[in-house]
Amino acid sequence: DGGITQSPKYLFRKEGQNVTLSCEQNLNHDAMYWYRQDPGQGLRLIYYSQIVNDFQKGDIAEGYSVSREKKESFPLTVTSAQKNPTAFYLCASSMGLAGPYEQYFGPGTRLTVT
Amino acid sequence: DAKTTQPTSMDCAEGRAANLPCNHSTISGNEYVYWYRQIHSQGPQYIIHGLKNNETNEMASLIITEDRKSSTLILPHATLRDTAVYYCIANFIQGAQKLVFGQGTRLTINP
């Protein structure tokens, strides 16, 4: 089955630790995205990538880092510099950036930092 | 990206058509209207998009007014599984597809 996988579904960390969230897609999509969602709110864009080895900051990139070494993978690291890391994190992909392409979302990772 | 305005919540009876309005009065000529929905604690799901003309697919219909300042998403025969938060987004077709999600409309389908 084609799709986007995110792991794990739930993640718990202590304050001050970096944590990496996994996102993999087998849709052969060029573009990938990371969003954050807080309770009762819409999604906010953290980072996006158009092609391998290229990525751009979204609206709330501070305290986060990404890499795009393979087309299929776009991991997100939540660093200790992120002031409020507890949130629901969603990864998405699309065929590209330039067209009216729909984005396909993964199931999300719920991160809790205490 | 143009700002969109949606009602906070709506109710609809099962089997009836659900009509979800969206206002995007500042939309520019090269911005598409997208609709996504999010069922509780899942990733959003794409529903439909359009530029000027009305669009229909297996999930829904999208009616865009002639001046493009508003649109309506229609779920023709709502089921309980259509209960979700529905997001209307106006987005440029050039460059990054940086979707801006507002708070959406919480649609509840009642038996």
mmCIF file with all atom_site columns, C-alpha atoms in Angstrom:
data_model
loop_
_atom_site.group_PDB
_atom_site.id
_atom_site.type_symbol
_atom_site.label_atom_id
_atom_site.label_alt_id
_atom_site.label_comp_id
_atom_site.label_asym_id
_atom_site.label_entity_id
_atom_site.label_seq_id
_atom_site.pdbx_PDB_ins_code
_atom_site.Cartn_x
_atom_site.Cartn_y
_atom_site.Cartn_z
_atom_site.occupancy
_atom_site.B_iso_or_equiv
_atom_site.pdbx_formal_charge
_atom_site.auth_seq_id
_atom_site.auth_comp_id
_atom_site.auth_asym_id
_atom_site.auth_atom_id
_atom_site.pdbx_PDB_model_num
ATOM 1   C CA . ASP A 1 1   ? 0.000   0.000  0.000   1.00 0.00 ? 1   ASP A CA 1
ATOM 2   C CA . GLY A 1 2   ? 1.284   3.471  -0.841  1.00 0.00 ? 2   GLY A CA 1
ATOM 3   C CA . GLY A 1 3   ? 1.279   6.051  1.889   1.00 0.00 ? 3   GLY A CA 1
ATOM 4   C CA . ILE A 1 4   ? 3.045   7.954  4.610   1.00 0.00 ? 4   ILE A CA 1
ATOM 5   C CA . THR A 1 5   ? 4.177   6.369  7.820   1.00 0.00 ? 5   THR A CA 1
ATOM 6   C CA . GLN A 1 6   ? 5.103   8.164  11.002  1.00 0.00 ? 6   GLN A CA 1
ATOM 7   C CA . SER A 1 7   ? 6.582   6.513  14.021  1.00 0.00 ? 7   SER A CA 1
ATOM 8   C CA . PRO A 1 8   ? 6.058   6.220  16.834  1.00 0.00 ? 8   PRO A CA 1
ATOM 9   C CA . LYS A 1 9   ? 2.398   7.140  17.360  1.00 0.00 ? 9   LYS A CA 1
ATOM 10  C CA . TYR A 1 10  ? 3.092   8.323  20.935  1.00 0.00 ? 10  TYR A CA 1
ATOM 11  C CA . LEU A 1 11  ? 6.424   9.609  22.235  1.00 0.00 ? 11  LEU A CA 1
ATOM 12  C CA . PHE A 1 12  ? 7.380   10.696 25.712  1.00 0.00 ? 12  PHE A CA 1
ATOM 13  C CA . ARG A 1 13  ? 10.553  12.611 26.577  1.00 0.00 ? 13  ARG A CA 1
ATOM 14  C CA . LYS A 1 14  ? 12.088  14.506 29.422  1.00 0.00 ? 14  LYS A CA 1
ATOM 15  C CA . GLU A 1 15  ? 12.657  18.216 29.111  1.00 0.00 ? 15  GLU A CA 1
ATOM 16  C CA . GLY A 1 16  ? 16.101  19.068 27.760  1.00 0.00 ? 16  GLY A CA 1
ATOM 17  C CA . GLN A 1 17  ? 16.363  16.036 25.464  1.00 0.00 ? 17  GLN A CA 1
ATOM 18  C CA . ASN A 1 18  ? 16.384  16.192 21.695  1.00 0.00 ? 18  ASN A CA 1
ATOM 19  C CA . VAL A 1 19  ? 13.970  13.823 19.979  1.00 0.00 ? 19  VAL A CA 1
ATOM 20  C CA . THR A 1 20  ? 13.658  12.770 16.333  1.00 0.00 ? 20  THR A CA 1
ATOM 21  C CA . LEU A 1 21  ? 10.331  11.985 14.687  1.00 0.00 ? 21  LEU A CA 1
ATOM 22  C CA . SER A 1 22  ? 10.313  9.677  11.703  1.00 0.00 ? 22  SER A CA 1
ATOM 23  C CA . CYS A 1 23  ? 8.443   10.257 8.436   1.00 0.00 ? 23  CYS A CA 1
ATOM 24  C CA . GLU A 1 24  ? 8.644   7.932  5.430   1.00 0.00 ? 24  GLU A CA 1
ATOM 25  C CA . GLN A 1 25  ? 6.676   7.958  2.178   1.00 0.00 ? 25  GLN A CA 1
ATOM 26  C CA . ASN A 1 26  ? 6.538   5.491  -0.708  1.00 0.00 ? 26  ASN A CA 1
ATOM 27  C CA . LEU A 1 27  ? 4.416   7.657  -2.984  1.00 0.00 ? 27  LEU A CA 1
ATOM 28  C CA . ASN A 1 28  ? 7.440   8.883  -4.982  1.00 0.00 ? 28  ASN A CA 1
ATOM 29  C CA . HIS A 1 29  ? 6.522   12.437 -4.011  1.00 0.00 ? 29  HIS A CA 1
ATOM 30  C CA . ASP A 1 30  ? 9.065   15.213 -4.370  1.00 0.00 ? 30  ASP A CA 1
ATOM 31  C CA . ALA A 1 31  ? 7.794   17.542 -1.656  1.00 0.00 ? 31  ALA A CA 1
ATOM 32  C CA . MET A 1 32  ? 7.487   16.804 2.038   1.00 0.00 ? 32  MET A CA 1
ATOM 33  C CA . TYR A 1 33  ? 6.236   18.898 4.952   1.00 0.00 ? 33  TYR A CA 1
ATOM 34  C CA . TRP A 1 34  ? 6.111   18.970 8.744   1.00 0.00 ? 34  TRP A CA 1
ATOM 35  C CA . TYR A 1 35  ? 3.231   20.559 10.633  1.00 0.00 ? 35  TYR A CA 1
ATOM 36  C CA . ARG A 1 36  ? 2.507   21.035 14.296  1.00 0.00 ? 36  ARG A CA 1
ATOM 37  C CA . GLN A 1 37  ? -0.994  21.007 15.792  1.00 0.00 ? 37  GLN A CA 1
ATOM 38  C CA . ASP A 1 38  ? -1.894  22.184 19.284  1.00 0.00 ? 38  ASP A CA 1
ATOM 39  C CA . PRO A 1 39  ? -5.210  21.234 20.952  1.00 0.00 ? 39  PRO A CA 1
ATOM 40  C CA . GLY A 1 40  ? -8.208  22.876 19.291  1.00 0.00 ? 40  GLY A CA 1
ATOM 41  C CA . GLN A 1 41  ? -6.041  24.628 16.735  1.00 0.00 ? 41  GLN A CA 1
ATOM 42  C CA . GLY A 1 42  ? -5.283  24.294 13.052  1.00 0.00 ? 42  GLY A CA 1
ATOM 43  C CA . LEU A 1 43  ? -1.968  23.058 11.657  1.00 0.00 ? 43  LEU A CA 1
ATOM 44  C CA . ARG A 1 44  ? 1.119   25.262 11.465  1.00 0.00 ? 44  ARG A CA 1
ATOM 45  C CA . LEU A 1 45  ? 3.979   24.647 9.048   1.00 0.00 ? 45  LEU A CA 1
ATOM 46  C CA . ILE A 1 46  ? 7.395   23.924 10.579  1.00 0.00 ? 46  ILE A CA 1
ATOM 47  C CA . TYR A 1 47  ? 9.598   22.959 7.606   1.00 0.00 ? 47  TYR A CA 1
ATOM 48  C CA . TYR A 1 48  ? 9.145   21.816 4.040   1.00 0.00 ? 48  TYR A CA 1
ATOM 49  C CA . SER A 1 49  ? 11.365  20.283 1.411   1.00 0.00 ? 49  SER A CA 1
ATOM 50  C CA . GLN A 1 50  ? 11.076  20.459 -2.360  1.00 0.00 ? 50  GLN A CA 1
ATOM 51  C CA . ILE A 1 51  ? 13.805  17.986 -3.269  1.00 0.00 ? 51  ILE A CA 1
ATOM 52  C CA . VAL A 1 52  ? 16.528  15.909 -1.692  1.00 0.00 ? 52  VAL A CA 1
ATOM 53  C CA . ASN A 1 53  ? 19.146  17.914 0.211   1.00 0.00 ? 53  ASN A CA 1
ATOM 54  C CA . ASP A 1 54  ? 16.975  21.034 0.176   1.00 0.00 ? 54  ASP A CA 1
ATOM 55  C CA . PHE A 1 55  ? 14.560  22.321 2.793   1.00 0.00 ? 55  PHE A CA 1
ATOM 56  C CA . GLN A 1 56  ? 13.009  25.619 3.823   1.00 0.00 ? 56  GLN A CA 1
ATOM 57  C CA . LYS A 1 57  ? 11.737  27.051 7.094   1.00 0.00 ? 57  LYS A CA 1
ATOM 58  C CA . GLY A 1 58  ? 8.018   27.360 7.578   1.00 0.00 ? 58  GLY A CA 1
ATOM 59  C CA . ASP A 1 59  ? 6.214   29.678 9.950   1.00 0.00 ? 59  ASP A CA 1
ATOM 60  C CA . ILE A 1 60  ? 7.428   28.164 13.229  1.00 0.00 ? 60  ILE A CA 1
ATOM 61  C CA . ALA A 1 61  ? 10.871  26.641 12.553  1.00 0.00 ? 61  ALA A CA 1
ATOM 62  C CA . GLU A 1 62  ? 12.614  27.845 15.715  1.00 0.00 ? 62  GLU A CA 1
ATOM 63  C CA . GLY A 1 63  ? 13.710  24.939 17.909  1.00 0.00 ? 63  GLY A CA 1
ATOM 64  C CA . TYR A 1 64  ? 13.331  22.370 15.122  1.00 0.00 ? 64  TYR A CA 1
ATOM 65  C CA . SER A 1 65  ? 15.685  20.870 12.545  1.00 0.00 ? 65  SER A CA 1
ATOM 66  C CA . VAL A 1 66  ? 15.205  18.566 9.557   1.00 0.00 ? 66  VAL A CA 1
ATOM 67  C CA . SER A 1 67  ? 17.195  16.660 6.970   1.00 0.00 ? 67  SER A CA 1
ATOM 68  C CA . ARG A 1 68  ? 16.315  15.283 3.549   1.00 0.00 ? 68  ARG A CA 1
ATOM 69  C CA . GLU A 1 69  ? 19.017  12.829 2.537   1.00 0.00 ? 69  GLU A CA 1
ATOM 70  C CA . LYS A 1 70  ? 16.624  10.501 0.727   1.00 0.00 ? 70  LYS A CA 1
ATOM 71  C CA . LYS A 1 71  ? 13.503  11.231 -1.288  1.00 0.00 ? 71  LYS A CA 1
ATOM 72  C CA . GLU A 1 72  ? 11.465  8.891  0.886   1.00 0.00 ? 72  GLU A CA 1
ATOM 73  C CA . SER A 1 73  ? 12.481  10.242 4.275   1.00 0.00 ? 73  SER A CA 1
ATOM 74  C CA . PHE A 1 74  ? 12.114  13.595 6.059   1.00 0.00 ? 74  PHE A CA 1
ATOM 75  C CA . PRO A 1 75  ? 12.889  13.242 9.791   1.00 0.00 ? 75  PRO A CA 1
ATOM 76  C CA . LEU A 1 76  ? 12.162  16.084 12.198  1.00 0.00 ? 76  LEU A CA 1
ATOM 77  C CA . THR A 1 77  ? 14.279  16.743 15.288  1.00 0.00 ? 77  THR A CA 1
ATOM 78  C CA . VAL A 1 78  ? 12.669  18.618 18.143  1.00 0.00 ? 78  VAL A CA 1
ATOM 79  C CA . THR A 1 79  ? 15.558  20.202 20.001  1.00 0.00 ? 79  THR A CA 1
ATOM 80  C CA . SER A 1 80  ? 15.781  21.302 23.608  1.00 0.00 ? 80  SER A CA 1
ATOM 81  C CA . ALA A 1 81  ? 15.561  24.885 22.320  1.00 0.00 ? 81  ALA A CA 1
ATOM 82  C CA . GLN A 1 82  ? 11.883  24.408 21.415  1.00 0.00 ? 82  GLN A CA 1
ATOM 83  C CA . LYS A 1 83  ? 10.049  26.072 24.305  1.00 0.00 ? 83  LYS A CA 1
ATOM 84  C CA . ASN A 1 84  ? 6.732   24.216 24.036  1.00 0.00 ? 84  ASN A CA 1
ATOM 85  C CA . PRO A 1 85  ? 7.429   20.912 22.277  1.00 0.00 ? 85  PRO A CA 1
ATOM 86  C CA . THR A 1 86  ? 4.360   19.005 23.487  1.00 0.00 ? 86  THR A CA 1
ATOM 87  C CA . ALA A 1 87  ? 2.080   18.789 20.448  1.00 0.00 ? 87  ALA A CA 1
ATOM 88  C CA . PHE A 1 88  ? 0.705   16.583 17.680  1.00 0.00 ? 88  PHE A CA 1
ATOM 89  C CA . TYR A 1 89  ? 3.178   16.433 14.768  1.00 0.00 ? 89  TYR A CA 1
ATOM 90  C CA . LEU A 1 90  ? 2.021   15.677 11.242  1.00 0.00 ? 90  LEU A CA 1
ATOM 91  C CA . CYS A 1 91  ? 4.098   14.867 8.194   1.00 0.00 ? 91  CYS A CA 1
ATOM 92  C CA . ALA A 1 92  ? 2.760   15.291 4.665   1.00 0.00 ? 92  ALA A CA 1
ATOM 93  C CA . SER A 1 93  ? 3.918   14.880 1.092   1.00 0.00 ? 93  SER A CA 1
ATOM 94  C CA . SER A 1 94  ? 2.818   16.053 -2.329  1.00 0.00 ? 94  SER A CA 1
ATOM 95  C CA . MET A 1 95  ? 3.846   15.418 -5.917  1.00 0.00 ? 95  MET A CA 1
ATOM 96  C CA . GLY A 1 96  ? 5.609   18.757 -6.056  1.00 0.00 ? 96  GLY A CA 1
ATOM 97  C CA . LEU A 1 97  ? 5.295   22.369 -5.127  1.00 0.00 ? 97  LEU A CA 1
ATOM 98  C CA . ALA A 1 98  ? 4.332   24.187 -8.274  1.00 0.00 ? 98  ALA A CA 1
ATOM 99  C CA . GLY A 1 99  ? 0.975   22.702 -9.092  1.00 0.00 ? 99  GLY A CA 1
ATOM 100 C CA . PRO A 1 100 ? -2.350  22.546 -7.298  1.00 0.00 ? 100 PRO A CA 1
ATOM 101 C CA . TYR A 1 101 ? -1.328  19.211 -5.789  1.00 0.00 ? 101 TYR A CA 1
ATOM 102 C CA . GLU A 1 102 ? -3.074  17.788 -2.793  1.00 0.00 ? 102 GLU A CA 1
ATOM 103 C CA . GLN A 1 103 ? -1.056  16.929 0.278   1.00 0.00 ? 103 GLN A CA 1
ATOM 104 C CA . TYR A 1 104 ? -1.213  13.459 1.762   1.00 0.00 ? 104 TYR A CA 1
ATOM 105 C CA . PHE A 1 105 ? -0.827  13.271 5.523   1.00 0.00 ? 105 PHE A CA 1
ATOM 106 C CA . GLY A 1 106 ? 0.559   10.620 7.808   1.00 0.00 ? 106 GLY A CA 1
ATOM 107 C CA . PRO A 1 107 ? -1.210  9.462  10.988  1.00 0.00 ? 107 PRO A CA 1
ATOM 108 C CA . GLY A 1 108 ? 0.820   11.790 13.215  1.00 0.00 ? 108 GLY A CA 1
ATOM 109 C CA . THR A 1 109 ? 3.048   11.487 16.269  1.00 0.00 ? 109 THR A CA 1
ATOM 110 C CA . ARG A 1 110 ? 1.836   12.804 19.608  1.00 0.00 ? 110 ARG A CA 1
ATOM 111 C CA . LEU A 1 111 ? 4.856   14.093 21.535  1.00 0.00 ? 111 LEU A CA 1
ATOM 112 C CA . THR A 1 112 ? 4.692   14.746 25.265  1.00 0.00 ? 112 THR A CA 1
ATOM 113 C CA . VAL A 1 113 ? 7.616   16.418 27.003  1.00 0.00 ? 113 VAL A CA 1
ATOM 114 C CA . THR A 1 114 ? 7.649   16.629 30.786  1.00 0.00 ? 114 THR A CA 1
ATOM 115 C CA . ASP B 2 1   ? -2.265  33.523 1.238   1.00 0.00 ? 1   ASP B CA 1
ATOM 116 C CA . ALA B 2 2   ? -5.846  34.724 1.501   1.00 0.00 ? 2   ALA B CA 1
ATOM 117 C CA . LYS B 2 3   ? -7.484  34.437 4.906   1.00 0.00 ? 3   LYS B CA 1
ATOM 118 C CA . THR B 2 4   ? -10.562 32.248 5.073   1.00 0.00 ? 4   THR B CA 1
ATOM 119 C CA . THR B 2 5   ? -13.484 32.471 7.481   1.00 0.00 ? 5   THR B CA 1
ATOM 120 C CA . GLN B 2 6   ? -15.635 29.485 8.440   1.00 0.00 ? 6   GLN B CA 1
ATOM 121 C CA . PRO B 2 7   ? -18.348 28.899 11.045  1.00 0.00 ? 7   PRO B CA 1
ATOM 122 C CA . THR B 2 8   ? -16.987 27.303 14.178  1.00 0.00 ? 8   THR B CA 1
ATOM 123 C CA . SER B 2 9   ? -19.463 24.429 14.192  1.00 0.00 ? 9   SER B CA 1
ATOM 124 C CA . MET B 2 10  ? -22.390 22.939 12.291  1.00 0.00 ? 10  MET B CA 1
ATOM 125 C CA . ASP B 2 11  ? -24.799 20.070 12.689  1.00 0.00 ? 11  ASP B CA 1
ATOM 126 C CA . CYS B 2 12  ? -26.411 17.960 10.008  1.00 0.00 ? 12  CYS B CA 1
ATOM 127 C CA . ALA B 2 13  ? -28.769 14.979 10.050  1.00 0.00 ? 13  ALA B CA 1
ATOM 128 C CA . GLU B 2 14  ? -27.517 11.688 8.691   1.00 0.00 ? 14  GLU B CA 1
ATOM 129 C CA . GLY B 2 15  ? -28.555 11.163 5.077   1.00 0.00 ? 15  GLY B CA 1
ATOM 130 C CA . ARG B 2 16  ? -29.012 14.862 4.422   1.00 0.00 ? 16  ARG B CA 1
ATOM 131 C CA . ALA B 2 17  ? -26.706 17.093 2.411   1.00 0.00 ? 17  ALA B CA 1
ATOM 132 C CA . ALA B 2 18  ? -24.146 18.961 4.510   1.00 0.00 ? 18  ALA B CA 1
ATOM 133 C CA . ASN B 2 19  ? -23.345 22.426 3.157   1.00 0.00 ? 19  ASN B CA 1
ATOM 134 C CA . LEU B 2 20  ? -20.230 24.004 4.631   1.00 0.00 ? 20  LEU B CA 1
ATOM 135 C CA . PRO B 2 21  ? -19.629 27.658 3.777   1.00 0.00 ? 21  PRO B CA 1
ATOM 136 C CA . CYS B 2 22  ? -16.282 29.448 3.508   1.00 0.00 ? 22  CYS B CA 1
ATOM 137 C CA . ASN B 2 23  ? -15.593 33.121 3.004   1.00 0.00 ? 23  ASN B CA 1
ATOM 138 C CA . HIS B 2 24  ? -12.372 34.135 1.216   1.00 0.00 ? 24  HIS B CA 1
ATOM 139 C CA . SER B 2 25  ? -13.121 37.697 0.184   1.00 0.00 ? 25  SER B CA 1
ATOM 140 C CA . THR B 2 26  ? -9.426  38.623 -0.275  1.00 0.00 ? 26  THR B CA 1
ATOM 141 C CA . ILE B 2 27  ? -8.570  35.698 -2.533  1.00 0.00 ? 27  ILE B CA 1
ATOM 142 C CA . SER B 2 28  ? -6.322  36.543 -5.466  1.00 0.00 ? 28  SER B CA 1
ATOM 143 C CA . GLY B 2 29  ? -6.582  35.310 -9.021  1.00 0.00 ? 29  GLY B CA 1
ATOM 144 C CA . ASN B 2 30  ? -4.000  32.555 -8.734  1.00 0.00 ? 30  ASN B CA 1
ATOM 145 C CA . GLU B 2 31  ? -5.146  31.096 -5.438  1.00 0.00 ? 31  GLU B CA 1
ATOM 146 C CA . TYR B 2 32  ? -6.979  27.805 -5.403  1.00 0.00 ? 32  TYR B CA 1
ATOM 147 C CA . VAL B 2 33  ? -9.585  26.888 -2.807  1.00 0.00 ? 33  VAL B CA 1
ATOM 148 C CA . TYR B 2 34  ? -8.792  23.605 -1.054  1.00 0.00 ? 34  TYR B CA 1
ATOM 149 C CA . TRP B 2 35  ? -10.869 21.602 1.391   1.00 0.00 ? 35  TRP B CA 1
ATOM 150 C CA . TYR B 2 36  ? -9.424  19.112 3.844   1.00 0.00 ? 36  TYR B CA 1
ATOM 151 C CA . ARG B 2 37  ? -11.011 17.346 6.788   1.00 0.00 ? 37  ARG B CA 1
ATOM 152 C CA . GLN B 2 38  ? -9.566  15.921 9.977   1.00 0.00 ? 38  GLN B CA 1
ATOM 153 C CA . ILE B 2 39  ? -11.206 13.174 11.954  1.00 0.00 ? 39  ILE B CA 1
ATOM 154 C CA . HIS B 2 40  ? -10.247 13.273 15.610  1.00 0.00 ? 40  HIS B CA 1
ATOM 155 C CA . SER B 2 41  ? -6.563  12.504 16.274  1.00 0.00 ? 41  SER B CA 1
ATOM 156 C CA . GLN B 2 42  ? -5.829  11.571 12.651  1.00 0.00 ? 42  GLN B CA 1
ATOM 157 C CA . GLY B 2 43  ? -3.962  13.311 9.865   1.00 0.00 ? 43  GLY B CA 1
ATOM 158 C CA . PRO B 2 44  ? -6.015  15.605 7.606   1.00 0.00 ? 44  PRO B CA 1
ATOM 159 C CA . GLN B 2 45  ? -7.540  14.125 4.476   1.00 0.00 ? 45  GLN B CA 1
ATOM 160 C CA . TYR B 2 46  ? -7.747  15.946 1.166   1.00 0.00 ? 46  TYR B CA 1
ATOM 161 C CA . ILE B 2 47  ? -11.302 16.362 -0.142  1.00 0.00 ? 47  ILE B CA 1
ATOM 162 C CA . ILE B 2 48  ? -11.366 18.633 -3.180  1.00 0.00 ? 48  ILE B CA 1
ATOM 163 C CA . HIS B 2 49  ? -9.962  21.809 -4.698  1.00 0.00 ? 49  HIS B CA 1
ATOM 164 C CA . GLY B 2 50  ? -10.991 24.330 -7.349  1.00 0.00 ? 50  GLY B CA 1
ATOM 165 C CA . LEU B 2 51  ? -10.057 27.625 -8.956  1.00 0.00 ? 51  LEU B CA 1
ATOM 166 C CA . LYS B 2 52  ? -13.102 29.116 -10.671 1.00 0.00 ? 52  LYS B CA 1
ATOM 167 C CA . ASN B 2 53  ? -15.444 26.406 -11.792 1.00 0.00 ? 53  ASN B CA 1
ATOM 168 C CA . ASN B 2 54  ? -17.549 24.123 -9.664  1.00 0.00 ? 54  ASN B CA 1
ATOM 169 C CA . GLU B 2 55  ? -15.912 20.774 -9.017  1.00 0.00 ? 55  GLU B CA 1
ATOM 170 C CA . THR B 2 56  ? -17.226 17.347 -8.067  1.00 0.00 ? 56  THR B CA 1
ATOM 171 C CA . ASN B 2 57  ? -15.527 14.126 -7.081  1.00 0.00 ? 57  ASN B CA 1
ATOM 172 C CA . GLU B 2 58  ? -16.536 10.945 -5.325  1.00 0.00 ? 58  GLU B CA 1
ATOM 173 C CA . MET B 2 59  ? -16.433 12.609 -1.935  1.00 0.00 ? 59  MET B CA 1
ATOM 174 C CA . ALA B 2 60  ? -17.973 16.034 -2.394  1.00 0.00 ? 60  ALA B CA 1
ATOM 175 C CA . SER B 2 61  ? -18.886 18.989 -4.576  1.00 0.00 ? 61  SER B CA 1
ATOM 176 C CA . LEU B 2 62  ? -17.318 22.434 -4.425  1.00 0.00 ? 62  LEU B CA 1
ATOM 177 C CA . ILE B 2 63  ? -19.336 25.443 -5.449  1.00 0.00 ? 63  ILE B CA 1
ATOM 178 C CA . ILE B 2 64  ? -17.353 28.672 -5.927  1.00 0.00 ? 64  ILE B CA 1
ATOM 179 C CA . THR B 2 65  ? -19.199 31.953 -6.415  1.00 0.00 ? 65  THR B CA 1
ATOM 180 C CA . GLU B 2 66  ? -18.601 33.872 -9.611  1.00 0.00 ? 66  GLU B CA 1
ATOM 181 C CA . ASP B 2 67  ? -16.645 36.596 -7.803  1.00 0.00 ? 67  ASP B CA 1
ATOM 182 C CA . ARG B 2 68  ? -14.653 33.853 -6.013  1.00 0.00 ? 68  ARG B CA 1
ATOM 183 C CA . LYS B 2 69  ? -15.177 35.519 -2.639  1.00 0.00 ? 69  LYS B CA 1
ATOM 184 C CA . SER B 2 70  ? -16.871 32.527 -1.112  1.00 0.00 ? 70  SER B CA 1
ATOM 185 C CA . SER B 2 71  ? -17.407 28.832 -1.629  1.00 0.00 ? 71  SER B CA 1
ATOM 186 C CA . THR B 2 72  ? -19.491 25.955 -0.309  1.00 0.00 ? 72  THR B CA 1
ATOM 187 C CA . LEU B 2 73  ? -18.449 22.371 0.224   1.00 0.00 ? 73  LEU B CA 1
ATOM 188 C CA . ILE B 2 74  ? -21.327 19.947 -0.219  1.00 0.00 ? 74  ILE B CA 1
ATOM 189 C CA . LEU B 2 75  ? -21.366 16.420 1.167   1.00 0.00 ? 75  LEU B CA 1
ATOM 190 C CA . PRO B 2 76  ? -24.423 15.071 -0.666  1.00 0.00 ? 76  PRO B CA 1
ATOM 191 C CA . HIS B 2 77  ? -25.498 12.292 1.708   1.00 0.00 ? 77  HIS B CA 1
ATOM 192 C CA . ALA B 2 78  ? -23.786 12.773 5.039   1.00 0.00 ? 78  ALA B CA 1
ATOM 193 C CA . THR B 2 79  ? -22.967 9.736  7.156   1.00 0.00 ? 79  THR B CA 1
ATOM 194 C CA . LEU B 2 80  ? -21.791 9.464  10.752  1.00 0.00 ? 80  LEU B CA 1
ATOM 195 C CA . ARG B 2 81  ? -18.265 8.920  9.429   1.00 0.00 ? 81  ARG B CA 1
ATOM 196 C CA . ASP B 2 82  ? -18.314 12.439 7.987   1.00 0.00 ? 82  ASP B CA 1
ATOM 197 C CA . THR B 2 83  ? -18.156 13.897 11.490  1.00 0.00 ? 83  THR B CA 1
ATOM 198 C CA . ALA B 2 84  ? -14.872 15.829 11.448  1.00 0.00 ? 84  ALA B CA 1
ATOM 199 C CA . VAL B 2 85  ? -13.271 19.267 11.380  1.00 0.00 ? 85  VAL B CA 1
ATOM 200 C CA . TYR B 2 86  ? -13.386 20.698 7.859   1.00 0.00 ? 86  TYR B CA 1
ATOM 201 C CA . TYR B 2 87  ? -10.737 23.175 6.746   1.00 0.00 ? 87  TYR B CA 1
ATOM 202 C CA . CYS B 2 88  ? -11.116 25.618 3.862   1.00 0.00 ? 88  CYS B CA 1
ATOM 203 C CA . ILE B 2 89  ? -7.775  26.927 2.562   1.00 0.00 ? 89  ILE B CA 1
ATOM 204 C CA . ALA B 2 90  ? -6.857  29.428 -0.141  1.00 0.00 ? 90  ALA B CA 1
ATOM 205 C CA . ASN B 2 91  ? -3.424  28.691 -1.539  1.00 0.00 ? 91  ASN B CA 1
ATOM 206 C CA . PHE B 2 92  ? -1.137  29.912 -4.289  1.00 0.00 ? 92  PHE B CA 1
ATOM 207 C CA . ILE B 2 93  ? -0.348  27.492 -7.094  1.00 0.00 ? 93  ILE B CA 1
ATOM 208 C CA . GLN B 2 94  ? 3.145   28.806 -7.562  1.00 0.00 ? 94  GLN B CA 1
ATOM 209 C CA . GLY B 2 95  ? 5.966   27.966 -5.248  1.00 0.00 ? 95  GLY B CA 1
ATOM 210 C CA . ALA B 2 96  ? 5.582   26.031 -2.053  1.00 0.00 ? 96  ALA B CA 1
ATOM 211 C CA . GLN B 2 97  ? 2.197   24.560 -1.204  1.00 0.00 ? 97  GLN B CA 1
ATOM 212 C CA . LYS B 2 98  ? 2.341   26.079 2.242   1.00 0.00 ? 98  LYS B CA 1
ATOM 213 C CA . LEU B 2 99  ? -1.144  25.323 3.418   1.00 0.00 ? 99  LEU B CA 1
ATOM 214 C CA . VAL B 2 100 ? -2.441  27.663 6.126   1.00 0.00 ? 100 VAL B CA 1
ATOM 215 C CA . PHE B 2 101 ? -4.973  25.860 8.294   1.00 0.00 ? 101 PHE B CA 1
ATOM 216 C CA . GLY B 2 102 ? -7.375  27.981 10.302  1.00 0.00 ? 102 GLY B CA 1
ATOM 217 C CA . GLN B 2 103 ? -9.573  26.512 13.012  1.00 0.00 ? 103 GLN B CA 1
ATOM 218 C CA . GLY B 2 104 ? -12.044 25.033 10.548  1.00 0.00 ? 104 GLY B CA 1
ATOM 219 C CA . THR B 2 105 ? -15.680 24.007 11.002  1.00 0.00 ? 105 THR B CA 1
ATOM 220 C CA . ARG B 2 106 ? -16.501 21.180 13.370  1.00 0.00 ? 106 ARG B CA 1
ATOM 221 C CA . LEU B 2 107 ? -19.237 19.252 11.547  1.00 0.00 ? 107 LEU B CA 1
ATOM 222 C CA . THR B 2 108 ? -21.330 16.835 13.593  1.00 0.00 ? 108 THR B CA 1
ATOM 223 C CA . ILE B 2 109 ? -23.548 14.373 11.782  1.00 0.00 ? 109 ILE B CA 1
ATOM 224 C CA . ASN B 2 110 ? -26.469 13.318 13.967  1.00 0.00 ? 110 ASN B CA 1
ATOM 225 C CA . PRO B 2 111 ? -28.301 9.987  13.605  1.00 0.00 ? 111 PRO B CA 1
#
